Coordinates of C-alpha atoms in Angstrom, one line a residue:
X26 CA -19.9 13.7 34.2
X27 CA -16.8 15.6 32.8
X28 CA -17.7 18.9 31.2
X29 CA -15.6 20.8 28.6
X30 CA -15.4 24.4 27.7
X31 CA -15.9 25.6 24.1
X32 CA -12.0 26.1 23.8
X33 CA -11.3 22.4 25.0
X34 CA -13.7 20.9 22.6
X35 CA -12.3 22.9 19.8
X36 CA -8.8 21.6 20.8
X37 CA -10.2 18.0 21.1
X38 CA -11.8 18.1 17.6
X39 CA -8.6 19.7 16.2
X40 CA -6.6 16.7 17.5
X41 CA -9.0 14.2 16.0
X42 CA -8.8 16.1 12.8
X43 CA -5.0 15.8 12.8
X44 CA -5.0 12.1 13.8
X45 CA -7.3 11.3 10.8
X46 CA -5.6 13.4 8.2
X47 CA -2.0 13.8 9.2
X48 CA -0.6 11.8 6.2
X49 CA -2.8 13.6 3.6
X50 CA -0.2 15.2 1.1
X51 CA 2.8 13.3 2.5
X52 CA 5.0 10.6 1.2
X53 CA 7.6 8.1 2.6
X54 CA 10.9 8.5 1.1
X55 CA 13.2 5.5 1.1
X56 CA 16.5 7.1 0.0
X57 CA 19.0 4.2 -0.1
X58 CA 19.2 0.5 -0.8
X59 CA 19.4 -1.2 2.7
X60 CA 18.3 -4.5 4.3
X61 CA 16.7 -2.7 7.2
X62 CA 14.9 0.4 6.4
X63 CA 11.2 0.0 6.2
X64 CA 7.7 1.1 7.4
X65 CA 5.4 -1.3 9.1
X66 CA 1.6 -0.8 8.8
X67 CA -0.6 -2.0 11.3
X68 CA -4.2 -3.4 11.2
X69 CA -6.3 -5.5 13.5
X70 CA -7.9 -7.5 10.8
X71 CA -7.0 -11.1 10.7
X72 CA -9.2 -12.7 8.1
X73 CA -9.5 -11.6 4.4
X74 CA -11.7 -13.2 1.7
X75 CA -10.6 -10.5 -0.8
X76 CA -8.0 -7.8 -1.0
X77 CA -7.4 -4.5 -2.9
X78 CA -4.3 -2.6 -2.4
X79 CA -3.6 0.7 -4.2
X80 CA -0.5 3.0 -3.8
X81 CA 1.5 5.5 -5.7
X82 CA 5.2 5.0 -6.1
X83 CA 8.1 6.9 -7.6
X84 CA 11.4 5.2 -8.3
X85 CA 14.3 5.0 -11.0
X86 CA 15.1 1.3 -10.1
X87 CA 15.6 -1.1 -12.9
X88 CA 16.3 -4.1 -10.6
X89 CA 13.6 -6.3 -8.7
X90 CA 12.1 -5.0 -5.6
X91 CA 8.9 -5.3 -3.3
X92 CA 6.2 -2.7 -3.4
X93 CA 3.9 -4.0 -0.8
X94 CA 4.5 -7.0 1.3
X95 CA 1.8 -8.7 3.7
X96 CA 2.9 -11.8 5.6
X97 CA 1.2 -14.0 8.2
X98 CA 2.8 -16.8 10.2
X99 CA 1.5 -19.3 7.7
X100 CA 2.7 -17.6 4.6
X101 CA 5.4 -14.9 4.0
X102 CA 4.0 -14.0 0.7
X103 CA 0.2 -14.1 1.7
X104 CA -0.1 -10.8 -0.4
X105 CA 2.7 -9.3 -2.2
X106 CA 3.2 -6.9 -5.1
X107 CA 6.8 -7.5 -6.5
X108 CA 8.4 -5.7 -9.4
X109 CA 10.7 -7.8 -11.4
X110 CA 13.9 -6.7 -13.1
X111 CA 12.3 -7.1 -16.5
X112 CA 10.7 -4.1 -17.8
X113 CA 6.8 -4.0 -17.5
X114 CA 6.6 -7.1 -15.3
X115 CA 5.0 -7.3 -12.0
X116 CA 4.1 -10.2 -9.9
X117 CA 1.0 -10.6 -7.6
X118 CA 1.3 -13.2 -4.9
X119 CA -1.7 -14.3 -2.9
X120 CA -1.3 -17.2 -0.3
X121 CA 2.2 -17.8 -1.6
X122 CA 1.1 -18.4 -5.1
X123 CA 2.0 -16.0 -7.9
X124 CA 0.8 -14.7 -11.1
X125 CA 2.9 -12.7 -13.6
X126 CA 1.5 -9.6 -15.2
X127 CA 3.3 -8.2 -18.4
X128 CA 2.8 -5.4 -21.1
X129 CA 1.9 -2.4 -18.9
X130 CA 4.1 0.5 -19.2
X131 CA 6.1 1.0 -15.8
X132 CA 7.7 4.3 -16.3
X133 CA 10.7 5.4 -14.3
X134 CA 10.9 8.7 -12.5
X135 CA 7.3 9.3 -12.6
X136 CA 4.5 8.9 -10.1
X137 CA 2.4 5.8 -11.0
X138 CA -0.8 4.7 -9.4
X139 CA -0.7 0.9 -8.8
X140 CA -3.6 -1.3 -7.7
X141 CA -3.8 -5.0 -7.4
X142 CA -6.8 -7.2 -6.4
X143 CA -7.4 -10.8 -5.4
X144 CA -10.5 -12.8 -4.6
X145 CA -10.3 -16.2 -2.6
X146 CA -13.4 -17.5 -4.1
X147 CA -12.2 -17.3 -7.8
X148 CA -8.6 -17.0 -7.0
X149 CA -8.3 -14.4 -9.6
X150 CA -5.8 -11.4 -9.4
X151 CA -5.5 -8.2 -11.5
X152 CA -3.2 -5.3 -11.6
X153 CA -4.4 -1.7 -12.5
X154 CA -1.5 0.7 -13.5
X155 CA -2.5 4.3 -13.8
X156 CA -6.1 3.1 -14.2
X157 CA -5.4 0.7 -17.0
X158 CA -6.4 -2.9 -16.2
X159 CA -4.4 -6.0 -16.9
X160 CA -5.7 -9.5 -17.8
X161 CA -7.1 -11.4 -14.9
X162 CA -5.0 -14.3 -13.9
X163 CA -5.4 -17.2 -11.5
X164 CA -3.1 -17.3 -8.2
X165 CA -4.8 -19.6 -5.5
X166 CA -8.4 -20.1 -4.5
X167 CA -10.3 -21.8 -1.6
X168 CA -8.6 -20.2 1.3
X169 CA -8.6 -16.9 3.1
X170 CA -5.7 -14.9 4.2
X171 CA -5.7 -15.6 8.0
X172 CA -3.7 -14.7 11.0
X173 CA -2.0 -11.6 12.4
X174 CA -0.6 -9.7 9.6
X175 CA 2.8 -7.9 9.2
X176 CA 2.8 -5.4 6.4
X177 CA 5.9 -3.7 5.2
X178 CA 6.8 -0.9 2.6
X179 CA 10.4 -0.7 1.5
X180 CA 11.2 -4.4 2.2
X181 CA 10.0 -7.6 1.0
X182 CA 9.4 -10.3 3.6
X183 CA 11.0 -13.6 3.0
X184 CA 9.9 -14.8 6.3
X185 CA 7.3 -13.5 8.8
X186 CA 8.5 -9.9 9.7
X187 CA 11.9 -10.4 8.4
X188 CA 14.2 -11.9 5.8
X189 CA 14.9 -8.8 4.2
X190 CA 17.5 -8.5 1.1
X191 CA 19.0 -5.1 0.3
X192 CA 19.0 -6.2 -3.3
X193 CA 15.1 -6.4 -3.3
X194 CA 14.6 -3.3 -1.2
X195 CA 12.6 -0.2 -2.6
X196 CA 14.4 3.1 -3.1
X197 CA 12.2 6.1 -4.1
X198 CA 8.9 7.4 -2.7
X199 CA 5.6 5.9 -1.8
X200 CA 2.3 7.7 -1.1
X201 CA -1.5 7.2 -0.8
X202 CA -1.5 3.6 0.4
X203 CA -5.0 2.1 0.8
X204 CA -6.1 -1.5 1.5
X205 CA -9.7 -2.7 1.3
X206 CA -11.2 -6.1 2.2
X207 CA -13.0 -6.4 -1.1
X208 CA -12.2 -6.2 -4.7
X209 CA -12.8 -2.6 -5.9
X210 CA -14.9 -1.9 -9.0
X211 CA -13.2 -0.5 -12.1
X212 CA -14.9 2.8 -11.4
X213 CA -13.6 3.0 -7.8
X214 CA -10.2 2.2 -9.0
X215 CA -10.5 5.0 -11.7
X216 CA -11.5 7.4 -8.9
X217 CA -8.5 6.4 -6.8
X218 CA -6.1 6.9 -9.9
X219 CA -7.6 10.3 -10.4
X220 CA -7.9 11.2 -6.7
X221 CA -11.5 12.2 -6.9
X222 CA -13.9 11.3 -4.3
X223 CA -13.0 7.6 -3.8
X224 CA -13.7 5.4 -0.9
X225 CA -10.7 5.2 1.5
X226 CA -9.4 2.0 2.5
X227 CA -11.4 0.1 5.3
X228 CA -8.2 -1.8 6.3
X229 CA -5.5 0.6 5.7
X230 CA -6.4 4.3 5.2
X231 CA -3.6 6.7 4.3
X232 CA -5.7 9.7 6.0
X233 CA -5.4 7.7 9.3
X234 CA -2.5 5.2 9.0
X235 CA -1.1 3.3 12.1
X236 CA 2.6 3.0 11.1
X237 CA 6.1 2.5 12.4
X238 CA 9.3 3.6 10.7
X239 CA 12.5 1.6 11.1
X240 CA 15.8 3.0 9.7
X241 CA 16.3 5.8 7.1
X242 CA 12.9 6.4 6.0
X243 CA 11.8 10.0 5.7
X244 CA 8.0 11.3 6.0
X245 CA 7.9 14.3 3.7
X246 CA 5.7 16.6 1.9
X247 CA 4.6 14.9 -1.4
X248 CA 6.3 16.4 -4.4
X249 CA 3.8 17.4 -7.2
X250 CA 4.8 18.5 -10.6
X251 CA 3.5 22.0 -11.3
X252 CA 2.4 23.1 -14.7

């Protein structure tokens, strides 16, 4: 049996700490419009009866762009958050079916907390912007998201793992990405929005994220406004 000294154990525990917290206080910066630059997020999960995705974004874009794109071999838009060029409108796609959410104040040049939920049993989706809920709307019901997922930030997938369009690319900053395999309660979403003792994602966890950067995307310290 292998034995470790006190200092070796301390080093080992320190490495574990880094692995599970290395994106805390960080952000991905997408500094230009391209058809290539993106971040791919990895998970081993291949079957979802429900989904909640939360993230924080900062941009000055007034055109359309994708915020979060999950594709499987059977559906390029298996779960997609897509901001339209129309002010205060965002689409949620689930299983290639969409619902349009309107009327929430999508402010430019400000950090926004965006959460979206979907449940396969009811087919209902919902968007929460800075902790405020939208109406619940029907997308598609009766089938789970199944298959090996490809998840991208910065680009919207029009095909499995590709089909990127520069005119739909994200330019700005994204941070605090979490994904759960269930619909979060309003209280949990409120805690995420306020960044107070919320349950990290059990599919994607910003504090232990497996990711790959392609192109000009920077991993930087998150910029917070000081008062």
